[in-house]
XYZ file of C-alpha atoms in Angstrom:
227
model
C -11.608 -12.853 -13.818
C -11.152 -10.090 -11.985
C -12.696 -6.479 -12.518
C -10.888 -3.471 -12.509
C -12.283 0.092 -12.450
C -9.541 2.617 -14.539
C -10.303 6.364 -13.678
C -8.317 8.759 -15.934
C -9.262 11.712 -18.252
C -6.831 11.031 -20.768
C -8.266 8.445 -23.343
C -4.732 7.546 -24.745
C -3.976 6.188 -21.252
C -7.095 4.766 -20.826
C -6.842 2.644 -24.052
C -3.439 1.685 -23.208
C -4.429 0.823 -19.466
C -7.386 -1.021 -20.637
C -5.202 -2.789 -23.799
C -2.423 -4.089 -21.628
C -4.915 -5.591 -18.320
C -7.171 -6.962 -20.816
C -4.213 -8.933 -22.309
C -3.611 -10.034 -18.485
C -6.863 -11.637 -18.318
C -8.672 -8.404 -16.363
C -12.060 -7.231 -17.122
C -11.682 -3.765 -17.319
C -14.367 -1.036 -16.519
C -13.270 2.517 -17.485
C -14.489 6.139 -16.224
C -13.073 9.704 -17.475
C -13.770 11.511 -14.525
C -14.760 11.458 -10.580
C -18.796 11.633 -11.056
C -18.622 8.946 -13.756
C -16.107 6.798 -11.452
C -18.572 6.850 -8.351
C -21.252 5.620 -10.502
C -19.270 2.522 -11.851
C -17.695 1.574 -8.435
C -21.479 1.652 -7.415
C -23.036 -0.189 -10.218
C -20.289 -2.554 -11.878
C -18.856 -3.787 -8.565
C -15.376 -3.892 -9.334
C -12.693 -5.706 -7.254
C -10.289 -2.657 -7.605
C -9.889 0.858 -8.638
C -7.411 2.434 -10.248
C -7.496 6.105 -9.949
C -6.063 9.439 -11.394
C -5.806 12.212 -9.034
C -6.347 14.872 -11.503
C -9.549 14.972 -12.501
C -11.838 17.393 -14.483
C -14.745 17.490 -12.007
C -13.645 15.998 -8.674
C -10.297 15.899 -6.888
C -9.239 12.522 -6.713
C -8.880 12.508 -2.987
C -12.315 13.580 -2.647
C -13.267 10.717 -4.842
C -11.634 8.253 -2.171
C -13.290 9.863 0.456
C -16.453 9.456 -1.244
C -15.509 5.591 -1.997
C -14.331 4.940 1.675
C -17.798 6.436 2.764
C -19.397 2.817 2.012
C -16.901 0.569 0.533
C -13.443 -1.020 1.381
C -12.640 -1.660 -2.217
C -9.016 -1.399 -2.829
C -7.703 1.717 -4.515
C -4.532 2.322 -6.514
C -3.632 5.985 -7.339
C -1.924 6.594 -10.874
C -1.202 10.056 -11.118
C 1.677 12.445 -12.443
C 1.148 14.447 -9.095
C 5.074 14.443 -8.077
C 4.137 16.238 -4.683
C 4.670 14.041 -1.296
C 1.998 15.765 0.408
C -0.833 15.241 -2.227
C 0.392 11.571 -2.450
C 0.230 10.965 1.760
C -3.295 13.145 1.360
C -4.487 10.391 -0.742
C -3.259 7.426 1.359
C -4.352 8.971 4.313
C -7.734 9.263 2.919
C -8.187 5.188 2.119
C -6.000 4.950 -0.780
C -4.154 1.427 -0.608
C -0.956 2.116 -2.689
C 0.500 4.632 -5.225
C 2.117 4.483 -8.715
C 3.436 7.916 -10.297
C 3.311 8.446 -14.225
C 5.128 7.860 -16.149
C 4.734 4.094 -14.891
C 5.481 0.642 -16.587
C 2.829 -1.448 -16.996
C 4.468 -4.291 -15.349
C 5.265 -1.879 -12.438
C 0.958 -1.365 -11.901
C 0.388 -4.970 -12.614
C 2.847 -5.887 -9.598
C 0.832 -3.518 -7.435
C -2.589 -4.950 -8.352
C -1.178 -8.332 -7.863
C 0.383 -7.006 -4.501
C -2.963 -5.464 -3.554
C -5.544 -8.403 -4.715
C -3.482 -11.074 -3.183
C -3.239 -9.643 0.671
C -4.536 -12.706 3.034
C -6.122 -10.588 5.785
C -9.161 -8.193 6.432
C -8.904 -5.068 8.617
C -10.038 -7.700 11.304
C -8.086 -10.886 10.523
C -4.668 -12.654 11.129
C -2.008 -12.547 8.413
C -0.613 -15.619 7.594
C 3.045 -16.291 8.351
C 5.414 -13.987 5.991
C 8.749 -15.236 4.681
C 11.513 -12.263 4.201
C 14.859 -13.915 3.541
C 15.628 -16.696 5.885
C 13.181 -15.661 8.754
C 9.881 -16.488 8.824
C 7.381 -13.803 10.487
C 4.364 -15.050 12.903
C 2.299 -12.408 13.634
C -0.589 -14.946 15.459
C 1.816 -16.229 17.804
C 4.813 -13.473 17.794
C 7.168 -15.554 16.509
C 9.857 -14.809 14.230
C 11.690 -17.916 12.860
C 14.676 -18.687 11.279
C 15.111 -21.583 8.521
C 18.466 -23.123 9.989
C 17.029 -23.700 13.510
C 19.200 -20.833 15.031
C 17.274 -18.632 17.959
C 14.548 -16.564 16.776
C 14.592 -12.749 16.561
C 13.498 -10.812 19.801
C 11.251 -7.738 19.269
C 10.208 -4.979 22.173
C 6.621 -4.546 22.068
C 6.122 -1.828 20.391
C 8.399 -2.989 17.567
C 5.889 -5.827 17.341
C 3.278 -3.237 17.006
C 5.039 -1.747 13.906
C 5.545 -4.637 12.613
C 2.045 -6.141 12.955
C 0.322 -2.648 10.793
C 3.373 -3.681 8.225
C 2.528 -7.360 7.984
C -1.265 -6.773 7.728
C -0.459 -4.965 4.412
C 2.041 -7.391 2.622
C 3.491 -5.603 -0.274
C 1.486 -1.997 0.034
C 2.608 1.208 1.325
C 1.606 2.394 4.393
C 1.275 5.980 5.187
C 3.576 7.603 7.928
C 0.366 9.155 9.466
C -1.368 5.753 9.657
C 1.737 4.039 11.301
C 1.832 6.544 14.032
C -2.012 6.549 14.261
C -1.978 2.566 15.060
C 0.838 2.106 16.892
C 1.320 5.400 19.220
C -1.864 7.214 18.964
C -3.048 10.549 17.615
C -0.814 12.480 19.581
C 1.915 11.232 17.753
C 1.373 12.228 14.165
C 4.057 14.615 13.730
C 6.602 12.216 15.330
C 8.422 11.385 12.220
C 11.755 11.195 13.432
C 10.430 8.731 16.184
C 9.060 6.281 13.587
C 12.119 6.462 11.602
C 14.321 5.124 14.456
C 12.065 2.436 15.254
C 12.070 1.510 11.607
C 15.762 1.490 11.772
C 15.688 -1.037 14.871
C 13.667 -3.371 12.735
C 16.150 -3.153 10.032
C 19.099 -4.112 12.496
C 17.074 -7.207 13.426
C 15.267 -8.347 10.434
C 17.581 -7.293 7.722
C 20.777 -8.788 6.250
C 21.936 -5.784 5.116
C 20.886 -3.161 7.373
C 21.722 -0.167 5.092
C 20.818 -1.872 2.121
C 17.253 -3.055 2.872
C 15.507 -5.335 0.811
C 12.359 -5.978 2.736
C 11.578 -3.029 4.870
C 11.290 -0.213 1.999
C 10.848 3.602 2.752
C 8.808 5.104 0.147
C 10.013 8.749 0.735
C 7.997 11.254 2.277
C 5.089 8.873 2.392
C 5.731 6.098 4.227
C 6.862 2.269 4.675
C 6.206 -1.012 2.928
C 6.914 -4.681 4.148
C 7.873 -6.688 1.029
C 7.798 -10.257 1.518
C-alpha cells in the first residue's frame, strides 16, 4: 500500500484529505508543521509527500530544501498561495507538482497517480510515451505515427527539450529547470526563447497547435507533457 505524508496546519483539511485518501486505499500519515513533517519523513518512510507552503514554523519552500538535502521522495505542493513566484520557488527547490487551494480531491488524486507512476529515474531511460497518434521513443530518438506515415523530425534542441519533459510525464517542469537543463545557466531568464521552442514542438506534435492537448502550459510556472 502506498504511504503518503500529508502536511497542513489546517486540521479540517488534514481530516478531509486523510479520509478521502484512505477511501482510495492509501496509507496516510499527517503532520501539522514543518518540524513534524521532517521528523515524519525520516521516521515513517512515506512514498510521497503532500505539502502546504504556509506552515506556522517553517516556510514550505524551506521544508522542501531540507528534504532534498537527503531524499528524492516526490513532493506535491498543496497551497492557497496564488503568487506564481512562490510556486516557481517551490518547484525550483525540488517540488514535483503543485495543486492550488481550493482543490478537488479528484485533481489531487490525479496528480498523485501521475507522480507515483513515473516510469523513469533521473538516470534511467523513459518508456515510450503515446500522445494521440504519435509514439515518442526517447531511447532511440524516434517519433512514430500509428498509421505508418513518416515520423516527425525534430532538431537537436527540440529533442533535448522534449526529453526533459518526457522524463517527467504528467509532471509540471518549471521554466527555470527547462532552461537550465537544455540551454545552461546563462539562459535562465530567456523565457521568450523557451516559449518559441515550445511553439515549434506544438506545431510538430499537436493536432491543433493553438489548442494544445499534450504539451500543456502552466502560466508563469512551466510546462507538462501530458500523455
